[in-house]
GROMACS .gro file of N, CA and C in nm:
model
  330
    1MET      N    1   0.454  -1.271  -2.897
    1MET     CA    2   0.408  -1.318  -2.769
    1MET      C    3   0.374  -1.198  -2.682
    2ALA      N    4   0.260  -1.201  -2.620
    2ALA     CA    5   0.215  -1.089  -2.536
    2ALA      C    6   0.271  -1.103  -2.395
    3ALA      N    7   0.304  -0.991  -2.336
    3ALA     CA    8   0.354  -0.991  -2.199
    3ALA      C    9   0.236  -0.982  -2.103
    4ALA      N   10   0.239  -1.059  -1.998
    4ALA     CA   11   0.132  -1.058  -1.898
    4ALA      C   12   0.169  -0.962  -1.786
    5ILE      N   13   0.073  -0.881  -1.746
    5ILE     CA   14   0.093  -0.793  -1.632
    5ILE      C   15   0.013  -0.851  -1.517
    6HIS      N   16   0.081  -0.878  -1.408
    6HIS     CA   17   0.016  -0.941  -1.294
    6HIS      C   18  -0.015  -0.834  -1.189
    7THR      N   19  -0.142  -0.829  -1.150
    7THR     CA   20  -0.183  -0.734  -1.047
    7THR      C   21  -0.232  -0.813  -0.927
    8ARG      N   22  -0.181  -0.777  -0.809
    8ARG     CA   23  -0.222  -0.841  -0.684
    8ARG      C   24  -0.298  -0.738  -0.603
    9THR      N   25  -0.393  -0.783  -0.524
    9THR     CA   26  -0.467  -0.693  -0.437
    9THR      C   27  -0.429  -0.724  -0.293
   10VAL      N   28  -0.397  -0.618  -0.219
   10VAL     CA   29  -0.361  -0.632  -0.078
   10VAL      C   30  -0.440  -0.530   0.003
   11GLU      N   31  -0.454  -0.561   0.131
   11GLU     CA   32  -0.509  -0.463   0.224
   11GLU      C   33  -0.394  -0.420   0.314
   12ALA      N   34  -0.377  -0.288   0.326
   12ALA     CA   35  -0.264  -0.237   0.402
   12ALA      C   36  -0.310  -0.133   0.503
   13THR      N   37  -0.255  -0.142   0.623
   13THR     CA   38  -0.269  -0.037   0.722
   13THR      C   39  -0.140   0.043   0.714
   14VAL      N   40  -0.154   0.172   0.684
   14VAL     CA   41  -0.036   0.255   0.659
   14VAL      C   42  -0.046   0.387   0.734
   15THR      N   43   0.070   0.446   0.755
   15THR     CA   44   0.080   0.583   0.804
   15THR      C   45   0.138   0.665   0.689
   16VAL      N   46   0.068   0.772   0.654
   16VAL     CA   47   0.108   0.854   0.541
   16VAL      C   48   0.120   0.998   0.586
   17ARG      N   49   0.230   1.063   0.550
   17ARG     CA   50   0.247   1.205   0.580
   17ARG      C   51   0.194   1.286   0.464
   18VAL      N   52   0.098   1.375   0.494
   18VAL     CA   53   0.037   1.460   0.391
   18VAL      C   54   0.074   1.604   0.422
   19SER      N   55   0.132   1.671   0.324
   19SER     CA   56   0.175   1.810   0.341
   19SER      C   57   0.057   1.901   0.368
   20GLN      N   58   0.079   2.002   0.453
   20GLN     CA   59  -0.026   2.102   0.480
   20GLN      C   60  -0.061   2.177   0.352
   21ALA      N   61   0.033   2.186   0.257
   21ALA     CA   62   0.011   2.259   0.133
   21ALA      C   63  -0.051   2.174   0.022
   22ALA      N   64  -0.079   2.048   0.051
   22ALA     CA   65  -0.134   1.958  -0.052
   22ALA      C   66  -0.274   2.003  -0.092
   23ALA      N   67  -0.302   1.992  -0.220
   23ALA     CA   68  -0.436   2.027  -0.270
   23ALA      C   69  -0.536   1.920  -0.229
   24GLY      N   70  -0.660   1.961  -0.208
   24GLY     CA   71  -0.765   1.866  -0.175
   24GLY      C   72  -0.769   1.835  -0.027
   25ASP      N   73  -0.846   1.732   0.007
   25ASP     CA   74  -0.861   1.693   0.148
   25ASP      C   75  -0.754   1.590   0.186
   26LEU      N   76  -0.756   1.548   0.312
   26LEU     CA   77  -0.654   1.454   0.361
   26LEU      C   78  -0.662   1.319   0.291
   27ALA      N   79  -0.782   1.272   0.263
   27ALA     CA   80  -0.796   1.143   0.194
   27ALA      C   81  -0.732   1.150   0.055
   28ALA      N   82  -0.755   1.261  -0.017
   28ALA     CA   83  -0.696   1.277  -0.150
   28ALA      C   84  -0.544   1.286  -0.140
   29GLY      N   85  -0.494   1.355  -0.037
   29GLY     CA   86  -0.349   1.366  -0.018
   29GLY      C   87  -0.286   1.232   0.014
   30ALA      N   88  -0.351   1.153   0.100
   30ALA     CA   89  -0.300   1.020   0.134
   30ALA      C   90  -0.303   0.929   0.011
   31ARG      N   91  -0.411   0.936  -0.065
   31ARG     CA   92  -0.422   0.856  -0.188
   31ARG      C   93  -0.309   0.892  -0.284
   32ARG      N   94  -0.282   1.022  -0.302
   32ARG     CA   95  -0.176   1.067  -0.391
   32ARG      C   96  -0.039   1.015  -0.346
   33GLN      N   97  -0.011   1.021  -0.215
   33GLN     CA   98   0.118   0.972  -0.164
   33GLN      C   99   0.133   0.823  -0.190
   34LEU      N  100   0.028   0.745  -0.168
   34LEU     CA  101   0.035   0.601  -0.192
   34LEU      C  102   0.053   0.571  -0.340
   35GLU      N  103  -0.016   0.646  -0.425
   35GLU     CA  104  -0.008   0.619  -0.569
   35GLU      C  105   0.122   0.668  -0.631
   36ARG      N  106   0.202   0.742  -0.556
   36ARG     CA  107   0.336   0.778  -0.604
   36ARG      C  108   0.432   0.660  -0.596
   37VAL      N  109   0.397   0.559  -0.519
   37VAL     CA  110   0.478   0.438  -0.510
   37VAL      C  111   0.461   0.362  -0.641
   38ASP      N  112   0.571   0.324  -0.702
   38ASP     CA  113   0.571   0.258  -0.831
   38ASP      C  114   0.480   0.135  -0.832
   39GLY      N  115   0.385   0.132  -0.927
   39GLY     CA  116   0.300   0.016  -0.946
   39GLY      C  117   0.184   0.003  -0.850
   40VAL      N  118   0.157   0.105  -0.767
   40VAL     CA  119   0.050   0.097  -0.668
   40VAL      C  120  -0.068   0.183  -0.711
   41ALA      N  121  -0.189   0.126  -0.707
   41ALA     CA  122  -0.313   0.200  -0.730
   41ALA      C  123  -0.401   0.178  -0.608
   42VAL      N  124  -0.467   0.284  -0.562
   42VAL     CA  125  -0.554   0.276  -0.446
   42VAL      C  126  -0.696   0.247  -0.493
   43ASP      N  127  -0.752   0.134  -0.449
   43ASP     CA  128  -0.890   0.099  -0.482
   43ASP      C  129  -0.986   0.161  -0.380
   44GLU      N  130  -0.952   0.149  -0.252
   44GLU     CA  131  -1.033   0.205  -0.144
   44GLU      C  132  -0.940   0.258  -0.037
   45LEU      N  133  -0.984   0.364   0.033
   45LEU     CA  134  -0.903   0.422   0.140
   45LEU      C  135  -0.996   0.473   0.249
   46SER      N  136  -0.969   0.432   0.372
   46SER     CA  137  -1.043   0.481   0.488
   46SER      C  138  -0.945   0.540   0.587
   47ILE      N  139  -0.971   0.663   0.629
   47ILE     CA  140  -0.887   0.726   0.730
   47ILE      C  141  -0.934   0.680   0.866
   48VAL      N  142  -0.839   0.630   0.948
   48VAL     CA  143  -0.874   0.580   1.080
   48VAL      C  144  -0.812   0.663   1.192
   49GLY      N  145  -0.728   0.759   1.156
   49GLY     CA  146  -0.667   0.845   1.257
   49GLY      C  147  -0.582   0.952   1.194
   50LEU      N  148  -0.558   1.060   1.269
   50LEU     CA  149  -0.467   1.164   1.221
   50LEU      C  150  -0.402   1.237   1.335
   51ARG      N  151  -0.280   1.286   1.303
   51ARG     CA  152  -0.202   1.365   1.398
   51ARG      C  153  -0.149   1.486   1.323
   52PRO      N  154  -0.199   1.606   1.359
   52PRO     CA  155  -0.148   1.726   1.292
   52PRO      C  156  -0.005   1.755   1.336
   53GLY      N  157   0.073   1.806   1.243
   53GLY     CA  158   0.210   1.846   1.271
   53GLY      C  159   0.233   1.986   1.220
   54LEU      N  160   0.354   2.035   1.233
   54LEU     CA  161   0.387   2.170   1.191
   54LEU      C  162   0.377   2.187   1.040
   55ASN      N  163   0.435   2.094   0.964
   55ASN     CA  164   0.437   2.106   0.818
   55ASN      C  165   0.352   2.002   0.746
   56ASP      N  166   0.312   1.899   0.818
   56ASP     CA  167   0.230   1.796   0.755
   56ASP      C  168   0.136   1.735   0.857
   57THR      N  169   0.044   1.655   0.807
   57THR     CA  170  -0.049   1.582   0.892
   57THR      C  171  -0.021   1.434   0.870
   58THR      N  172  -0.005   1.360   0.979
   58THR     CA  173   0.016   1.217   0.970
   58THR      C  174  -0.121   1.150   0.968
   59VAL      N  175  -0.148   1.080   0.860
   59VAL     CA  176  -0.276   1.014   0.839
   59VAL      C  177  -0.258   0.864   0.855
   60GLU      N  178  -0.337   0.805   0.943
   60GLU     CA  179  -0.338   0.659   0.956
   60GLU      C  180  -0.457   0.611   0.875
   61ALA      N  181  -0.432   0.515   0.785
   61ALA     CA  182  -0.537   0.472   0.694
   61ALA      C  183  -0.531   0.322   0.670
   62VAL      N  184  -0.646   0.268   0.631
   62VAL     CA  185  -0.655   0.131   0.583
   62VAL      C  186  -0.691   0.141   0.436
   63ALA      N  187  -0.611   0.078   0.352
   63ALA     CA  188  -0.630   0.091   0.208
   63ALA      C  189  -0.630  -0.045   0.140
   64THR      N  190  -0.715  -0.058   0.039
   64THR     CA  191  -0.710  -0.173  -0.050
   64THR      C  192  -0.633  -0.126  -0.172
   65LEU      N  193  -0.524  -0.195  -0.201
   65LEU     CA  194  -0.432  -0.153  -0.307
   65LEU      C  195  -0.421  -0.260  -0.415
   66SER      N  196  -0.413  -0.216  -0.540
   66SER     CA  197  -0.379  -0.304  -0.651
   66SER      C  198  -0.233  -0.278  -0.681
   67VAL      N  199  -0.154  -0.385  -0.686
   67VAL     CA  200  -0.010  -0.372  -0.703
   67VAL      C  201   0.032  -0.448  -0.827
   68ASP      N  202   0.091  -0.376  -0.924
   68ASP     CA  203   0.139  -0.438  -1.047
   68ASP      C  204   0.274  -0.503  -1.025
   69GLY      N  205   0.299  -0.607  -1.102
   69GLY     CA  206   0.431  -0.667  -1.104
   69GLY      C  207   0.455  -0.775  -1.002
   70GLU      N  208   0.356  -0.810  -0.921
   70GLU     CA  209   0.373  -0.920  -0.827
   70GLU      C  210   0.326  -1.047  -0.894
   71ARG      N  211   0.411  -1.146  -0.896
   71ARG     CA  212   0.378  -1.269  -0.969
   71ARG      C  213   0.262  -1.343  -0.902
   72PRO      N  214   0.176  -1.404  -0.983
   72PRO     CA  215   0.062  -1.476  -0.927
   72PRO      C  216   0.105  -1.607  -0.862
   73VAL      N  217   0.021  -1.657  -0.776
   73VAL     CA  218   0.045  -1.784  -0.708
   73VAL      C  219  -0.072  -1.875  -0.745
   74ALA      N  220  -0.042  -1.997  -0.793
   74ALA     CA  221  -0.146  -2.086  -0.842
   74ALA      C  222  -0.253  -2.112  -0.738
   75ASP      N  223  -0.214  -2.144  -0.616
   75ASP     CA  224  -0.309  -2.169  -0.508
   75ASP      C  225  -0.260  -2.091  -0.386
   76PRO      N  226  -0.300  -1.964  -0.371
   76PRO     CA  227  -0.244  -1.880  -0.266
   76PRO      C  228  -0.270  -1.930  -0.125
   77ASP      N  229  -0.375  -2.011  -0.105
   77ASP     CA  230  -0.402  -2.062   0.029
   77ASP      C  231  -0.308  -2.175   0.068
   78ARG      N  232  -0.249  -2.241  -0.030
   78ARG     CA  233  -0.162  -2.354  -0.001
   78ARG      C  234  -0.017  -2.325  -0.034
   79HIS      N  235   0.009  -2.219  -0.106
   79HIS     CA  236   0.146  -2.189  -0.151
   79HIS      C  237   0.223  -2.117  -0.041
   80PRO      N  238   0.343  -2.160  -0.007
   80PRO     CA  239   0.420  -2.096   0.101
   80PRO      C  240   0.456  -1.952   0.072
   81ASP      N  241   0.459  -1.912  -0.055
   81ASP     CA  242   0.495  -1.775  -0.090
   81ASP      C  243   0.390  -1.675  -0.045
   82ALA      N  244   0.267  -1.718  -0.024
   82ALA     CA  245   0.158  -1.626   0.008
   82ALA      C  246   0.174  -1.561   0.145
   83ALA      N  247   0.223  -1.634   0.243
   83ALA     CA  248   0.230  -1.579   0.378
   83ALA      C  249   0.369  -1.584   0.439
   84ALA      N  250   0.459  -1.656   0.376
   84ALA     CA  251   0.593  -1.672   0.432
   84ALA      C  252   0.673  -1.543   0.421
   85PRO      N  253   0.776  -1.529   0.506
   85PRO     CA  254   0.865  -1.413   0.490
   85PRO      C  255   0.918  -1.409   0.348
   86GLY      N  256   0.917  -1.292   0.290
   86GLY     CA  257   0.958  -1.279   0.151
   86GLY      C  258   0.844  -1.304   0.055
   87GLY      N  259   0.721  -1.328   0.108
   87GLY     CA  260   0.605  -1.351   0.023
   87GLY      C  261   0.553  -1.220  -0.034
   88VAL      N  262   0.440  -1.230  -0.102
   88VAL     CA  263   0.381  -1.114  -0.169
   88VAL      C  264   0.358  -0.999  -0.072
   89ALA      N  265   0.300  -1.025   0.044
   89ALA     CA  266   0.271  -0.918   0.140
   89ALA      C  267   0.400  -0.849   0.185
   90ASP      N  268   0.505  -0.925   0.209
   90ASP     CA  269   0.632  -0.865   0.250
   90ASP      C  270   0.694  -0.781   0.139
   91ARG      N  271   0.684  -0.829   0.015
   91ARG     CA  272   0.740  -0.753  -0.097
   91ARG      C  273   0.663  -0.623  -0.119
   92VAL      N  274   0.531  -0.627  -0.103
   92VAL     CA  275   0.451  -0.506  -0.116
   92VAL      C  276   0.483  -0.410  -0.002
   93ALA      N  277   0.499  -0.461   0.120
   93ALA     CA  278   0.535  -0.376   0.235
   93ALA      C  279   0.669  -0.307   0.209
   94GLU      N  280   0.766  -0.379   0.153
   94GLU     CA  281   0.896  -0.319   0.121
   94GLU      C  282   0.880  -0.209   0.016
   95ARG      N  283   0.797  -0.235  -0.083
   95ARG     CA  284   0.774  -0.137  -0.189
   95ARG      C  285   0.709  -0.011  -0.130
   96LEU      N  286   0.610  -0.028  -0.042
   96LEU     CA  287   0.545   0.087   0.022
   96LEU      C  288   0.644   0.164   0.108
   97ALA      N  289   0.727   0.091   0.183
   97ALA     CA  290   0.825   0.156   0.272
   97ALA      C  291   0.925   0.240   0.194
   98ASP      N  292   0.949   0.205   0.068
   98ASP     CA  293   1.040   0.283  -0.016
   98ASP      C  294   0.976   0.413  -0.064
   99GLY      N  295   0.843   0.425  -0.050
   99GLY     CA  296   0.775   0.547  -0.093
   99GLY      C  297   0.795   0.659   0.008
  100PHE      N  298   0.810   0.781  -0.040
  100PHE     CA  299   0.832   0.895   0.047
  100PHE      C  300   0.707   0.922   0.130
  101GLY      N  301   0.723   0.930   0.262
  101GLY     CA  302   0.613   0.964   0.351
  101GLY      C  303   0.514   0.851   0.375
  102VAL      N  304   0.552   0.728   0.341
  102VAL     CA  305   0.463   0.613   0.358
  102VAL      C  306   0.530   0.511   0.450
  103GLU      N  307   0.460   0.472   0.555
  103GLU     CA  308   0.511   0.370   0.647
  103GLU      C  309   0.405   0.261   0.661
  104PRO      N  310   0.432   0.143   0.605
  104PRO     CA  311   0.336   0.033   0.619
  104PRO      C  312   0.341  -0.025   0.760
  105GLU      N  313   0.226  -0.047   0.818
  105GLU     CA  314   0.220  -0.113   0.950
  105GLU      C  315   0.180  -0.258   0.935
  106ARG      N  316   0.090  -0.286   0.841
  106ARG     CA  317   0.043  -0.423   0.818
  106ARG      C  318   0.002  -0.433   0.672
  107VAL      N  319   0.047  -0.539   0.605
  107VAL     CA  320   0.006  -0.566   0.468
  107VAL      C  321  -0.034  -0.712   0.460
  108GLU      N  322  -0.155  -0.735   0.408
  108GLU     CA  323  -0.205  -0.872   0.393
  108GLU      C  324  -0.267  -0.889   0.255
  109ARG      N  325  -0.260  -1.010   0.204
  109ARG     CA  326  -0.326  -1.043   0.080
  109ARG      C  327  -0.475  -1.022   0.097
  110ALA      N  328  -0.540  -0.960  -0.001
  110ALA     CA  329  -0.685  -0.938   0.008
  110ALA      C  330  -0.759  -1.053  -0.056
   0.00000   0.00000   0.00000
């Protein structure tokens, strides 16, 4: 029997701390920080703000993320799990918050 891998797509507004010593530009650094979170892949990333700091730059971004391991919902528009507390968006926000230097501000199903 084959195991199914479920991938969900979400849009997230996040604040990401990018080290001054990070290779590449700020977008690449923010993408790397987000992709360090287990099961998260960045499909698109737009920087909407930044605040330079002494050792890092705080990047505010809107990202479309593919997240592995979130169970599918048969009818996401009618299923209470889609938007209710503890739903997919909340679980993804918790996963992002566990990532170093990542603070989710808003996570919604895409």
